[in-house]
Tab-separated table of C-alpha atoms in Angstrom:
chain	number	residue	atom	x	y	z
A	1	MET	CA	5.905	7.296	10.159
A	2	THR	CA	5.941	5.449	13.443
A	3	GLU	CA	4.035	4.392	16.548
A	4	ILE	CA	4.501	6.168	19.866
A	5	ASP	CA	3.530	5.308	23.437
A	6	LEU	CA	1.284	7.816	25.239
A	7	SER	CA	0.545	5.559	28.201
A	8	ASP	CA	2.174	7.741	30.863
A	9	LEU	CA	0.289	10.851	29.791
A	10	ALA	CA	-3.026	9.020	29.521
A	11	ARG	CA	-2.732	6.899	32.651
A	12	ASP	CA	-2.240	9.873	34.967
A	13	GLY	CA	-5.602	11.310	33.950
A	14	GLY	CA	-7.599	8.091	33.907
A	15	GLY	CA	-7.003	7.333	30.237
A	16	SER	CA	-5.983	4.090	28.546
A	17	PRO	CA	-3.172	2.354	30.485
A	18	ASN	CA	-1.524	1.218	27.252
A	19	LEU	CA	-2.309	4.056	24.864
A	20	ARG	CA	-0.647	3.771	21.457
A	21	ALA	CA	-0.667	6.384	18.713
A	22	TYR	CA	0.424	6.738	15.106
A	23	LEU	CA	2.834	9.623	14.540
A	24	ALA	CA	3.129	11.390	11.186
A	25	ARG	CA	5.989	13.884	11.005
A	26	PRO	CA	6.459	16.526	8.261
A	27	GLU	CA	9.604	16.507	6.187
A	28	GLY	CA	12.324	18.999	7.019
A	29	GLU	CA	12.794	20.817	10.290
A	30	GLY	CA	10.177	22.305	12.605
A	31	PRO	CA	8.815	23.668	14.667
A	32	TRP	CA	5.386	22.840	13.291
A	33	PRO	CA	1.870	23.266	14.626
A	34	GLY	CA	0.327	20.027	15.876
A	35	VAL	CA	-2.811	18.095	15.007
A	36	VAL	CA	-4.523	15.294	16.922
A	37	VAL	CA	-6.637	13.037	14.690
A	38	ALA	CA	-9.720	11.393	16.226
A	39	HIS	CA	-10.530	8.232	14.274
A	40	GLU	CA	-13.775	6.829	12.899
A	41	VAL	CA	-15.733	4.122	14.683
A	42	PHE	CA	-13.675	1.507	12.803
A	43	GLY	CA	-10.511	2.543	14.649
A	44	VAL	CA	-6.980	3.232	13.446
A	45	ASP	CA	-7.009	1.698	9.996
A	46	GLU	CA	-5.167	2.463	6.775
A	47	GLN	CA	-7.642	5.220	5.898
A	48	MET	CA	-7.143	7.046	9.184
A	49	ARG	CA	-3.368	6.774	8.827
A	50	ARG	CA	-3.693	8.308	5.365
A	51	HIS	CA	-5.517	11.278	6.866
A	52	ALA	CA	-2.737	11.696	9.425
A	53	ASP	CA	-0.112	11.481	6.677
A	54	ARG	CA	-1.977	14.128	4.679
A	55	MET	CA	-1.794	16.553	7.594
A	56	ALA	CA	1.918	15.859	8.019
A	57	ARG	CA	2.488	16.689	4.350
A	58	ALA	CA	0.645	19.954	4.967
A	59	GLY	CA	3.147	20.859	7.693
A	60	TYR	CA	1.559	19.564	10.896
A	61	LEU	CA	3.152	17.282	13.453
A	62	THR	CA	0.294	14.793	13.662
A	63	VAL	CA	-0.710	12.221	16.277
A	64	LEU	CA	-3.480	9.643	15.797
A	65	PRO	CA	-4.284	8.058	19.192
A	66	ASP	CA	-5.789	4.566	19.124
A	67	LEU	CA	-8.864	4.922	21.326
A	68	TYR	CA	-9.184	1.121	21.223
A	69	SER	CA	-5.671	0.489	22.551
A	70	ASP	CA	-6.849	-1.478	25.571
A	71	GLY	CA	-8.951	-4.338	24.257
A	72	GLY	CA	-9.509	-3.627	20.575
A	73	GLY	CA	-12.505	-2.214	18.740
A	74	LEU	CA	-15.132	-4.828	19.605
A	75	ARG	CA	-14.408	-4.528	23.302
A	76	CYS	CA	-13.798	-0.787	23.503
A	77	VAL	CA	-16.276	0.789	21.099
A	78	ARG	CA	-19.142	0.809	23.590
A	79	GLY	CA	-17.045	2.634	26.189
A	80	VAL	CA	-15.798	5.155	23.634
A	81	VAL	CA	-19.327	5.868	22.388
A	82	SER	CA	-20.530	6.195	25.990
A	83	ALA	CA	-17.760	8.689	26.735
A	84	LEU	CA	-18.815	10.788	23.751
A	85	GLY	CA	-22.409	10.784	24.959
A	86	ALA	CA	-21.387	11.750	28.487
A	87	GLY	CA	-18.933	14.427	27.362
A	88	HIS	CA	-16.127	13.017	29.487
A	89	GLY	CA	-14.211	9.802	30.074
A	90	ARG	CA	-11.227	7.774	28.948
A	91	ALA	CA	-11.426	8.641	25.257
A	92	PHE	CA	-11.290	12.376	25.979
A	93	THR	CA	-8.262	11.835	28.202
A	94	ASP	CA	-6.585	9.830	25.440
A	95	LEU	CA	-7.068	12.619	22.907
A	96	LEU	CA	-5.717	15.187	25.352
A	97	ALA	CA	-2.710	12.938	25.947
A	98	GLY	CA	-1.969	13.320	22.243
A	99	ARG	CA	-2.301	17.089	22.558
A	100	ASP	CA	-0.040	17.225	25.610
A	101	TRP	CA	2.580	15.045	23.920
A	102	LEU	CA	2.645	17.399	20.944
A	103	ARG	CA	2.938	20.512	23.085
A	104	ALA	CA	5.911	18.983	24.902
A	105	GLN	CA	7.896	18.426	21.691
A	106	ASN	CA	10.666	20.847	20.758
A	107	ASP	CA	9.591	20.651	17.111
A	108	CYS	CA	5.998	21.708	17.863
A	109	THR	CA	4.973	25.372	18.067
A	110	GLY	CA	2.573	24.591	20.907
A	111	ARG	CA	-0.549	25.345	18.883
A	112	VAL	CA	-2.568	22.159	18.397
A	113	GLY	CA	-5.762	21.445	16.503
A	114	VAL	CA	-8.064	18.430	16.453
A	115	LEU	CA	-9.324	16.745	13.279
A	116	GLY	CA	-12.061	14.126	13.574
A	117	PHE	CA	-14.133	11.824	11.407
A	118	CYS	CA	-17.522	10.211	12.146
A	119	LEU	CA	-17.300	9.176	15.817
A	120	GLY	CA	-14.056	11.142	15.980
A	121	GLY	CA	-15.856	14.121	14.495
A	122	GLY	CA	-18.113	14.087	17.534
A	123	PHE	CA	-15.051	14.138	19.756
A	124	ALA	CA	-13.602	17.011	17.707
A	125	ILE	CA	-16.708	19.050	18.548
A	126	ALA	CA	-17.011	18.018	22.190
A	127	SER	CA	-13.300	18.551	22.918
A	128	ALA	CA	-13.010	21.796	20.932
A	129	PRO	CA	-12.652	23.926	24.092
A	130	ASP	CA	-9.363	22.105	24.770
A	131	PHE	CA	-7.739	22.834	21.393
A	132	ASP	CA	-6.709	25.844	19.314
A	133	ALA	CA	-8.753	24.871	16.236
A	134	SER	CA	-11.143	22.046	15.418
A	135	ALA	CA	-12.148	20.300	12.188
A	136	PRO	CA	-15.011	17.828	12.719
A	137	ASN	CA	-16.186	15.909	9.676
A	138	TYR	CA	-19.707	14.424	9.813
A	139	GLY	CA	-19.423	14.656	13.591
A	140	TYR	CA	-22.258	13.851	15.979
A	141	LEU	CA	-23.455	16.812	18.019
A	142	PRO	CA	-23.135	16.805	21.819
A	143	GLY	CA	-26.276	17.015	23.892
A	144	ASP	CA	-24.983	20.202	25.513
A	145	LEU	CA	-24.155	21.813	22.163
A	146	GLN	CA	-24.775	25.377	23.341
A	147	ALA	CA	-22.496	24.950	26.349
A	148	VAL	CA	-19.717	23.420	24.228
A	149	ALA	CA	-20.088	26.129	21.578
A	150	ALA	CA	-19.821	28.851	24.207
A	151	ARG	CA	-16.269	27.672	25.026
A	152	SER	CA	-15.262	26.357	21.596
A	153	CYS	CA	-12.136	27.165	19.661
A	154	PRO	CA	-12.506	28.228	15.994
A	155	MET	CA	-14.095	25.420	14.000
A	156	VAL	CA	-14.273	24.269	10.369
A	157	ALA	CA	-16.869	21.518	9.924
A	158	SER	CA	-18.029	19.440	6.971
A	159	TYR	CA	-21.293	17.518	6.625
A	160	ALA	CA	-23.103	15.608	3.894
A	161	ALA	CA	-26.703	16.233	2.819
A	162	ARG	CA	-27.145	12.525	1.987
A	163	ASP	CA	-26.075	11.432	5.450
A	164	ARG	CA	-29.340	10.252	6.999
A	165	THR	CA	-27.812	9.983	10.468
A	166	LEU	CA	-27.002	13.701	10.721
A	167	VAL	CA	-29.948	15.501	9.173
A	168	GLY	CA	-29.866	19.156	10.172
A	169	ALA	CA	-26.596	18.828	12.104
A	170	ALA	CA	-24.730	21.386	10.003
A	171	ASP	CA	-27.371	24.068	10.545
A	172	ARG	CA	-27.555	23.395	14.272
A	173	LEU	CA	-23.786	23.513	14.711
A	174	ARG	CA	-23.444	26.662	12.622
A	175	GLY	CA	-26.188	28.374	14.574
A	176	ALA	CA	-24.686	27.475	17.956
A	177	LEU	CA	-21.208	28.684	16.958
A	178	ARG	CA	-22.536	31.921	15.493
A	179	GLU	CA	-24.597	32.600	18.603
A	180	ALA	CA	-21.477	32.093	20.712
A	181	GLY	CA	-19.409	34.370	18.460
A	182	VAL	CA	-16.971	31.571	17.531
A	183	PRO	CA	-15.132	31.905	14.182
A	184	ASN	CA	-16.462	29.073	12.034
A	185	ASP	CA	-16.831	27.614	8.565
A	186	VAL	CA	-19.588	24.977	8.531
A	187	LYS	CA	-20.595	23.542	5.174
A	188	GLU	CA	-22.946	20.783	4.025
A	189	TYR	CA	-22.207	19.093	0.686
A	190	PRO	CA	-25.370	18.315	-1.318
A	191	ASP	CA	-24.038	15.328	-3.272
A	192	ALA	CA	-22.040	13.589	-0.524
A	193	GLY	CA	-22.821	10.948	2.076
A	194	HIS	CA	-21.244	9.909	5.369
A	195	SER	CA	-17.458	9.306	5.304
A	196	PHE	CA	-17.108	11.210	2.035
A	197	LEU	CA	-13.563	12.382	2.858
A	198	ASN	CA	-12.265	8.814	2.800
A	199	GLU	CA	-10.357	7.746	-0.270
A	200	ALA	CA	-11.786	4.208	-0.325
A	201	PRO	CA	-14.494	2.203	1.464
A	202	ASN	CA	-13.384	0.985	4.877
A	203	GLY	CA	-14.722	-0.977	7.813
A	204	PRO	CA	-15.490	-4.721	7.981
A	205	ARG	CA	-16.012	-6.116	4.485
A	206	PRO	CA	-19.432	-7.660	5.283
A	207	LEU	CA	-20.704	-4.180	6.179
A	208	ARG	CA	-19.425	-2.399	3.088
A	209	VAL	CA	-22.317	-3.421	0.873
A	210	VAL	CA	-24.778	-2.101	3.427
A	211	LEU	CA	-22.825	1.106	3.926
A	212	ARG	CA	-22.617	1.652	0.178
A	213	ALA	CA	-26.380	1.187	-0.118
A	214	MET	CA	-26.802	3.883	2.538
A	215	GLY	CA	-24.764	6.318	0.447
A	216	THR	CA	-21.724	6.091	2.691
A	217	GLY	CA	-18.266	6.392	1.179
A	218	PRO	CA	-15.921	8.538	-0.890
A	219	HIS	CA	-17.060	11.579	-2.847
A	220	PRO	CA	-13.853	13.024	-4.318
A	221	GLU	CA	-15.272	16.353	-5.504
A	222	SER	CA	-16.737	17.237	-2.120
A	223	ALA	CA	-13.680	15.896	-0.327
A	224	ALA	CA	-11.329	18.101	-2.357
A	225	ASP	CA	-13.242	21.206	-1.361
A	226	ALA	CA	-13.446	20.124	2.285
A	227	TRP	CA	-9.696	19.502	2.491
A	228	GLU	CA	-9.006	22.912	0.966
A	229	ARG	CA	-11.240	24.553	3.579
A	230	ILE	CA	-9.580	22.619	6.404
A	231	GLY	CA	-6.139	23.588	5.136
A	232	SER	CA	-6.988	27.279	4.863
A	233	PHE	CA	-8.718	27.366	8.244
A	234	PHE	CA	-5.909	25.588	10.074
A	235	ALA	CA	-3.326	27.798	8.381
A	236	GLU	CA	-5.187	30.838	9.694
A	237	HIS	CA	-5.684	29.597	13.243
A	238	LEU	CA	-2.714	27.259	13.788
A	239	GLY	CA	-0.151	28.235	11.170
A	240	GLY	CA	1.189	25.835	8.510
A	241	GLU	CA	0.359	25.297	4.851
A	242	ARG	CA	-2.884	26.535	3.269
A	243	GLU	CA	-3.843	23.184	1.734
A	244	ALA	CA	-3.944	19.656	3.107
A	245	GLU	CA	-2.781	18.097	-0.156
A	246	SER	CA	-3.527	14.522	-1.160
C-alpha cells in the first residue's frame, strides 16, 4: 500500500492544495470497482488504513484522502466540520478528487462508492449523490436530509443504539431514503456504541478513557454483521466480492 498525491485534482476545484491519500490496491489484476474512504474525526490513522486495506482485500481499488493534509488535524478539523455542516467546501472537493482519480485509472471499472466513519460517515451521506453507492457508519445527518436523500445513490448505513450522539438517526435516515425511493439497508445495532466497527480504540490516548466510558469503541459481533452487509450491498451496486473480510 502506498501514498498518492491528489493535489492537482483537488486544487482545481478549490480543494486542499497539497492533498495526500492512502491507496490500497487489491491483489491480482483489475479492473476493480473503486471506493473512497472518508475518515473519522481523528484523521488518517492506523485504524482508517485498516479499513481501506479491508476493502482492497474485498476487491476494491481504495483511496483514503487525508482531509487534514494542509495543516494537520488540530488546525483543519474546524474547517472540515464546518464544510460538513454547510454541505459544501474543501473537504467535499477532496473526497471527489479521490473519486475522480479512481475513475481515471485503467484498473478501475469506473463505478465508485464512498465508505465513511463518524465524521466521515456524515460526508458519506452528504456526498452520496456524487457516488454510485454509499456506506455511512454512525454518520451525522445533514440538515437538508430530505433534499440529499432525493438525489442519493443506494445506501447501506450502520448505527449504534448506545451512541448518545445519534439518537434516532437510523430511523430518520431510513425514512428519508424510503420516501425518496432510494434502495437502502439501514440498521441500528442494540448492543453497540459509536465507532463499533473499529478493531481497537483510537484517538488521542488522554481521550480514550472518556470515550470508553461513553460506550465508544469496538463491538466485534455487531461489526462482523455490518461488514457483511456492506460487502453484499457494494457487490450488488458496485460489483466486487460479497464480503469485506477482516
